[in-house]
mmCIF file of C-alpha atoms and ligand atoms in Angstrom:
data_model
loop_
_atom_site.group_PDB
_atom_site.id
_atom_site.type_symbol
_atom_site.label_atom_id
_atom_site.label_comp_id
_atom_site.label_asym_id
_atom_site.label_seq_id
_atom_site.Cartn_x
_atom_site.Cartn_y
_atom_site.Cartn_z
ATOM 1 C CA UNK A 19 -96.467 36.592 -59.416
ATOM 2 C CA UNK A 20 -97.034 38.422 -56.100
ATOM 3 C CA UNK A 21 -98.233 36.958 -52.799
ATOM 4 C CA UNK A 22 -100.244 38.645 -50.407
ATOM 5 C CA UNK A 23 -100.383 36.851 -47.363
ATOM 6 C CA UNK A 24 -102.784 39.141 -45.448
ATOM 7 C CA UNK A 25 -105.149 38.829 -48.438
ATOM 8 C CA UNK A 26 -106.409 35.818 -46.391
ATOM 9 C CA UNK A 27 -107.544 36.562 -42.936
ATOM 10 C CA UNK A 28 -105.176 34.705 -40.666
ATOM 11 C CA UNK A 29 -103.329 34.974 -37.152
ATOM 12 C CA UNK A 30 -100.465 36.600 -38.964
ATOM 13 C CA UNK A 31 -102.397 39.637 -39.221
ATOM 14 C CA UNK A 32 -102.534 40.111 -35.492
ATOM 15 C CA UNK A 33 -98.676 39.892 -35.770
ATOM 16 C CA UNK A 34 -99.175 42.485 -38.158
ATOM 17 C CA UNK A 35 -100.975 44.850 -36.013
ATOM 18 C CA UNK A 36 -98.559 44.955 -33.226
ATOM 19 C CA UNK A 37 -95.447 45.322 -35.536
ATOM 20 C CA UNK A 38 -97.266 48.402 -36.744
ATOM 21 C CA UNK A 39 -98.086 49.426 -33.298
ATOM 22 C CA UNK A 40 -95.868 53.124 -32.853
ATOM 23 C CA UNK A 41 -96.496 52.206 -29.061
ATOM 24 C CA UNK A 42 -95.723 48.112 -29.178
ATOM 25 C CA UNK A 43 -93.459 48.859 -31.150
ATOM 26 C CA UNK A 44 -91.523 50.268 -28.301
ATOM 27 C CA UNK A 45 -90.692 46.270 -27.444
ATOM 28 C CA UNK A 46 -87.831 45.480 -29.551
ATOM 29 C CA UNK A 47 -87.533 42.134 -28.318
ATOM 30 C CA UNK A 48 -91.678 41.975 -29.451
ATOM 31 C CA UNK A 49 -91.149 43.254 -32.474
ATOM 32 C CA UNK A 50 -88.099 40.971 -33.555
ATOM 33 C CA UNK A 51 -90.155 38.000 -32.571
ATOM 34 C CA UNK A 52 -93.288 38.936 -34.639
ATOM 35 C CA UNK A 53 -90.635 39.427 -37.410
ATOM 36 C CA UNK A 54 -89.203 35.989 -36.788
ATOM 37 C CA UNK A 55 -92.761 34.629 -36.852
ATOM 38 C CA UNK A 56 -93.684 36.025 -40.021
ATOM 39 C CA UNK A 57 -90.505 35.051 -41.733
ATOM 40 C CA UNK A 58 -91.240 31.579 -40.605
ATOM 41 C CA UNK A 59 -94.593 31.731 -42.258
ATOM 42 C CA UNK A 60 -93.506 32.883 -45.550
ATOM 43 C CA UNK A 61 -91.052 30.370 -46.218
ATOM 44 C CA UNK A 62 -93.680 27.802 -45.622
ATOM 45 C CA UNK A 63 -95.562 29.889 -48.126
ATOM 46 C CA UNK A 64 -92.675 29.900 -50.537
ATOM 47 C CA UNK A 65 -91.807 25.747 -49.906
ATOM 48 C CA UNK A 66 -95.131 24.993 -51.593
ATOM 49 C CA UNK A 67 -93.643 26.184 -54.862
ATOM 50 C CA UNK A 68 -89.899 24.744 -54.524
ATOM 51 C CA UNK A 69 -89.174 21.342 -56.735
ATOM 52 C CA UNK A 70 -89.975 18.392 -54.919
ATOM 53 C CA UNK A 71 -88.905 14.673 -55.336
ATOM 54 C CA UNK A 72 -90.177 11.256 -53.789
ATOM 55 C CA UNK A 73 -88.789 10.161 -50.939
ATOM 56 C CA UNK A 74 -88.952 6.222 -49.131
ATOM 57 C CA UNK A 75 -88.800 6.550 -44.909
ATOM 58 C CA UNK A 76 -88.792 3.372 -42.779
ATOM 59 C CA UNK A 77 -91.680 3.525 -39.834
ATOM 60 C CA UNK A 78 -91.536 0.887 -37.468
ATOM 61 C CA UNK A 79 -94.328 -0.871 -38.880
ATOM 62 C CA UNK A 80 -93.423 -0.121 -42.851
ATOM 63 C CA UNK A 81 -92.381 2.157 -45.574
ATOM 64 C CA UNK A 82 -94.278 5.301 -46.576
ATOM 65 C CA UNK A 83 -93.498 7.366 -49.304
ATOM 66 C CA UNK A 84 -93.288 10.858 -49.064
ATOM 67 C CA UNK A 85 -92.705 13.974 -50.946
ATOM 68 C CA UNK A 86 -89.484 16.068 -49.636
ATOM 69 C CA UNK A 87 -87.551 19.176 -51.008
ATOM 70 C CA UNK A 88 -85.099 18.007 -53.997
ATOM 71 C CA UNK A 89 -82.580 20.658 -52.259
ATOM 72 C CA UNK A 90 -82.691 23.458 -50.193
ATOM 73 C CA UNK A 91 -83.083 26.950 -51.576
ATOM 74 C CA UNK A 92 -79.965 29.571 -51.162
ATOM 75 C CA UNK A 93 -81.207 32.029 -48.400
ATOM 76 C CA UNK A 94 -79.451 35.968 -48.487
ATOM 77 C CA UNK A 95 -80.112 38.769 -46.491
ATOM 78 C CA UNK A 96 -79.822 42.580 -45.984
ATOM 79 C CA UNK A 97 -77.624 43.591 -43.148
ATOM 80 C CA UNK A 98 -79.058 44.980 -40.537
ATOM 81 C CA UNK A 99 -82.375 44.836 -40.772
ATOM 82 C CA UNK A 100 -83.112 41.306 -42.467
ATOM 83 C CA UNK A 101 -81.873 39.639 -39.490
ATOM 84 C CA UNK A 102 -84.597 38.862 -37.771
ATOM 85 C CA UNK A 103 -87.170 37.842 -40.798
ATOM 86 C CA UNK A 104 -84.030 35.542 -42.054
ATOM 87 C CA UNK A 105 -84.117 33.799 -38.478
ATOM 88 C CA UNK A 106 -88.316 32.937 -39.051
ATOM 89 C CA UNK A 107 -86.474 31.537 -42.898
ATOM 90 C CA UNK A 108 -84.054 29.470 -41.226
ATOM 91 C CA UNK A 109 -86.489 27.457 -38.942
ATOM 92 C CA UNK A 110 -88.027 25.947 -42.027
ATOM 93 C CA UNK A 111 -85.105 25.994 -44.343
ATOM 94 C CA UNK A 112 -82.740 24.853 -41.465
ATOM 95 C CA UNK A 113 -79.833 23.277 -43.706
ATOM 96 C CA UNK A 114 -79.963 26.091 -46.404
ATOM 97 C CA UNK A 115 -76.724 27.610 -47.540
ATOM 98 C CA UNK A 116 -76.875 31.174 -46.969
ATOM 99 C CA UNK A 117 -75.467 34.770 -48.027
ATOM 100 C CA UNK A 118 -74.934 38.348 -46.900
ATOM 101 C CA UNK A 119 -75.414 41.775 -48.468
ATOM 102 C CA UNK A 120 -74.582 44.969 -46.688
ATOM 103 C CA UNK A 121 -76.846 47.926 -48.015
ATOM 104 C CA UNK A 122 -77.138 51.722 -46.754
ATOM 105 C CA UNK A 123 -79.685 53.841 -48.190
ATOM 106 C CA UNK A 124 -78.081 57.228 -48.997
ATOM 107 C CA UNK A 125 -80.575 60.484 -49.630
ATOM 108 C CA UNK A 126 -78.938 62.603 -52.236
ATOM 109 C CA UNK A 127 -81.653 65.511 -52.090
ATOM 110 C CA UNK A 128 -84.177 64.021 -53.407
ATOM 111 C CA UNK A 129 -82.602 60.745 -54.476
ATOM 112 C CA UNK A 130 -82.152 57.572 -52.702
ATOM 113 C CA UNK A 131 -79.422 55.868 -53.726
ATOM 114 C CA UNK A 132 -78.284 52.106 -52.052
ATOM 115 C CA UNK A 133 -74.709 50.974 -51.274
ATOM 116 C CA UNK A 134 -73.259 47.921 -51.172
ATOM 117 C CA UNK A 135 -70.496 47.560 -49.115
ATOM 118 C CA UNK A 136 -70.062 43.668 -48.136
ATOM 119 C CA UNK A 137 -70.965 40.688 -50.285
ATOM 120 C CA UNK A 138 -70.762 37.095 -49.499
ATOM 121 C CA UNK A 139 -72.551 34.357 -51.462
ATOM 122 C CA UNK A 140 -72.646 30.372 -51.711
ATOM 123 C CA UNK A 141 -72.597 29.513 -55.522
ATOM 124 C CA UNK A 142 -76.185 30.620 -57.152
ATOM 125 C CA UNK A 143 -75.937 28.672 -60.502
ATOM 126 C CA UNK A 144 -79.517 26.726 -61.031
ATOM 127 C CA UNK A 145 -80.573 27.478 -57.586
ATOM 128 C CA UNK A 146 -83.742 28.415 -55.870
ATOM 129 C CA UNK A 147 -82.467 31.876 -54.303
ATOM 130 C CA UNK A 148 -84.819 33.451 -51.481
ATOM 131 C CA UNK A 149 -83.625 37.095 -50.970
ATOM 132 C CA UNK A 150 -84.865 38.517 -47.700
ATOM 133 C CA UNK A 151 -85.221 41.992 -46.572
ATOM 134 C CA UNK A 152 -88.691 42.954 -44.773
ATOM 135 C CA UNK A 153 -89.089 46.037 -46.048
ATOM 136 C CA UNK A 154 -89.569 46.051 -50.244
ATOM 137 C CA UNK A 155 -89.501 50.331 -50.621
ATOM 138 C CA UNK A 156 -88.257 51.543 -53.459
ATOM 139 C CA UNK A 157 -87.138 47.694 -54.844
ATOM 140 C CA UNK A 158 -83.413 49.657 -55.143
ATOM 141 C CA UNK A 159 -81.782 47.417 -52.991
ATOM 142 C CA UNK A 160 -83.188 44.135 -54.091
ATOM 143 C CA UNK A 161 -82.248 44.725 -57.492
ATOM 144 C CA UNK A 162 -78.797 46.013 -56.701
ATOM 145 C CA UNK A 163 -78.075 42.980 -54.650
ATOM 146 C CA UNK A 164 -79.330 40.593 -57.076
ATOM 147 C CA UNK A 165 -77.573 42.025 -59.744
ATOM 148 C CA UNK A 166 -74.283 41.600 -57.781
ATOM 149 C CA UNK A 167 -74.941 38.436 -56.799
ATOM 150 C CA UNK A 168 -75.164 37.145 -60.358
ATOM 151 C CA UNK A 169 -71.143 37.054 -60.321
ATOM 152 C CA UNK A 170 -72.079 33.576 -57.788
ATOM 153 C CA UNK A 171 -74.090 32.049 -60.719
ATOM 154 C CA UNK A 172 -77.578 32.603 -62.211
ATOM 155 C CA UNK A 173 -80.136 31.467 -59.995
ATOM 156 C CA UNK A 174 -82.934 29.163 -61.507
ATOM 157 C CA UNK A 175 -85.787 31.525 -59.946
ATOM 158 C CA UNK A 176 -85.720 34.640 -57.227
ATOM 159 C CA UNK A 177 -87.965 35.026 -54.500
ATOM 160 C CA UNK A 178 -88.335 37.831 -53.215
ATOM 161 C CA UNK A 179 -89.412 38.224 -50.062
ATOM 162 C CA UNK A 180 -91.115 41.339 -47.552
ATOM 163 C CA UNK A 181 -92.780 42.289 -43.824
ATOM 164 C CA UNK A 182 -94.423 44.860 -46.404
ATOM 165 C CA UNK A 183 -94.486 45.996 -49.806
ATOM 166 C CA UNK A 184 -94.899 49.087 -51.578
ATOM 167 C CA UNK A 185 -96.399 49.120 -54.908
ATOM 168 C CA UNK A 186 -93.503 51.494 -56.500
ATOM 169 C CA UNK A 187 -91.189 48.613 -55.410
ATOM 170 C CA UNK A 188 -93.233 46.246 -57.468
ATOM 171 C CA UNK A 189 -92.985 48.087 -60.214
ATOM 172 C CA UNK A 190 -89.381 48.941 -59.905
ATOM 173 C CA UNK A 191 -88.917 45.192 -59.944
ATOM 174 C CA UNK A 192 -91.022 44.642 -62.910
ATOM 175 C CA UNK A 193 -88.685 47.012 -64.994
ATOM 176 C CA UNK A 194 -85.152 46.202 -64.028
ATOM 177 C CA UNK A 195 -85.137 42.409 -62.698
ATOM 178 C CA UNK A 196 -84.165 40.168 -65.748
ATOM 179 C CA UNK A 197 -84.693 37.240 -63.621
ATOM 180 C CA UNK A 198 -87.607 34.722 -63.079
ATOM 181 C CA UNK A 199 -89.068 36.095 -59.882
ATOM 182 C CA UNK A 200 -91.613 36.167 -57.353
ATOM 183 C CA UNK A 201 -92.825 38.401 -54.742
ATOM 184 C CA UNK A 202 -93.871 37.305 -51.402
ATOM 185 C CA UNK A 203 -95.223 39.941 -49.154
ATOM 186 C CA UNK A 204 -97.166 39.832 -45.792
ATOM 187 C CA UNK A 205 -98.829 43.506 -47.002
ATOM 188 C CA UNK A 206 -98.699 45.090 -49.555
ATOM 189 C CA UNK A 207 -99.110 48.848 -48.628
ATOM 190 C CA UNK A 208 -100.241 52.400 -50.006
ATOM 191 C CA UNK A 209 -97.534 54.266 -51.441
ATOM 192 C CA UNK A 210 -94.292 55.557 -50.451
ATOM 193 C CA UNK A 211 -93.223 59.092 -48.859
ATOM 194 C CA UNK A 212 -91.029 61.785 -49.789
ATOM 195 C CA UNK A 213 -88.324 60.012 -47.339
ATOM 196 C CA UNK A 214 -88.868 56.694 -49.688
ATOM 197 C CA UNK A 215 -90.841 54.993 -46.293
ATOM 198 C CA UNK A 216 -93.512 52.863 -46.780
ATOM 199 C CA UNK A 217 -96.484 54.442 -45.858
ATOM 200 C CA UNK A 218 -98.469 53.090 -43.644
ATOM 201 C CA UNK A 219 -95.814 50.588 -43.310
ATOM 202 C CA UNK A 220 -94.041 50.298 -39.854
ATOM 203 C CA UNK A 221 -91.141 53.047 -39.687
ATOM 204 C CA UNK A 222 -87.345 52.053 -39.902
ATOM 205 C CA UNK A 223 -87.121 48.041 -39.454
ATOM 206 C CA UNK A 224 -83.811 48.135 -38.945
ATOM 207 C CA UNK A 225 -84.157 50.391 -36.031
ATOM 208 C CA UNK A 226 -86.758 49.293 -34.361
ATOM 209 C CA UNK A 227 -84.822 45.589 -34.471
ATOM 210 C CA UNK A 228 -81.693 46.901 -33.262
ATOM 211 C CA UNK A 229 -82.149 50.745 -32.117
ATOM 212 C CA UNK A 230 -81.732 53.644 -34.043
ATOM 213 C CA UNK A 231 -78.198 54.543 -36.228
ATOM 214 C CA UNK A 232 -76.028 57.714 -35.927
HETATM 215 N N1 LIG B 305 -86.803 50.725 -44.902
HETATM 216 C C1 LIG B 305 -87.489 50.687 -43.742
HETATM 217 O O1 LIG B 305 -86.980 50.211 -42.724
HETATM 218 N N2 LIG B 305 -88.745 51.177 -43.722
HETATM 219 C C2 LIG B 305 -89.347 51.695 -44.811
HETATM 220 O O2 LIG B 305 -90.504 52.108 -44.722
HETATM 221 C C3 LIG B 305 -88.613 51.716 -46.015
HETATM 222 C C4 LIG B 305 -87.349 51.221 -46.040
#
């Protein structure tokens, strides 16, 4: 299943806009916030589908019954550039254990190959794992993570989660994740580039969060 959240006109599209913005986008403090905000947004989007239970709370005046998470999902992202879009995660999911991957991109000629050089996980048997990084490229990353994450535990579903999608990600993840898994985008975009960018997309997330690398 893949979610489109800008395939329903909403606000978030004006947040869209300006995170696209090559001039905005000169803002960094903008563009992490818009980032933040649309992280927020799709873990309410992804809460509708976690496993709920019933819950009793005491009003003043009575007792009303009321339908609450059974447990908070595991939350992981991709150093640097998830940072910001896990922050909008961790408003809603504000008692959620939570994990890091480090991943460089390295451009081998024509390849793109992805690194991992630091790992850190809360056990992931039977959970509800939410694995954030905003930009879904080539999928490389995602699946590498995921796949070293299984030595937590096997996680009862993956939900994968993007700023913006690129439909050769997709597919990537269609052919190597052995997982039950969902994708939750806030675009989903043209193609990628020679460079493996997302195209439109938005340029380097990572950089524009946090300035750019030597
Ligand atoms: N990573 C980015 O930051 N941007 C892209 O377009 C692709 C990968």
């Amino acid at each position: 299943m893949t979610f489109i959240l800008n395939q329903a006109n909403s606000i978030a599209n004006n947040m869209l806009k300006e995170l696209r913005d090559k001039n905005l986008q000169q803002d960094r403090a903008r563009f992490r916030q818009h980032v933040e905000k649309l992280g927020s947004i799709l873990a309410f989007e992804i809460s509708k589908h976690l496993p709920y239970k019933a819950e009793n709370v005491e009003t003043p005046l009575g007792t009303s019954t009321i339908q609450v998470l059974s447990e908070q999902p595991v939350l992981i992202t991709v150093l640097r550039a998830g940072i910001p879009f896990f922050q909008g995660f961790q408003y809603f999911f504000d008692q959620a254990d939570c994990g890091f991957v480090g991943a460089q991109r390295k451009e081998n000629g024509e390849a793109i190959t992805i690194d991992l050089d630091y790992l850190t996980s809360p056990a992931l048997e039977g959970k509800q794992l939410i694995m954030i990084d905003p930009m879904l490229a080539t999928g490389k990353s995602f699946v590498k993570a995921v796949e070293a994450l299984l030595r937590y535990g096997k996680p009862a579903h993956v939900y994968i989660a993007a700023l913006v999608a690129a439909p050769e990600g997709i597919a990537y993840l269609k052919e190597k994740l052995k997982l039950p898994y969902s994708v939750y985008t806030c675009a989903l975009d043209e193609k990628l580039n020679a460079q493996s960018y997302i195209v439109p997309g938005l340029g380097d997330a990572g950089d524009l969060s946090y300035g750019e690398k030597i």
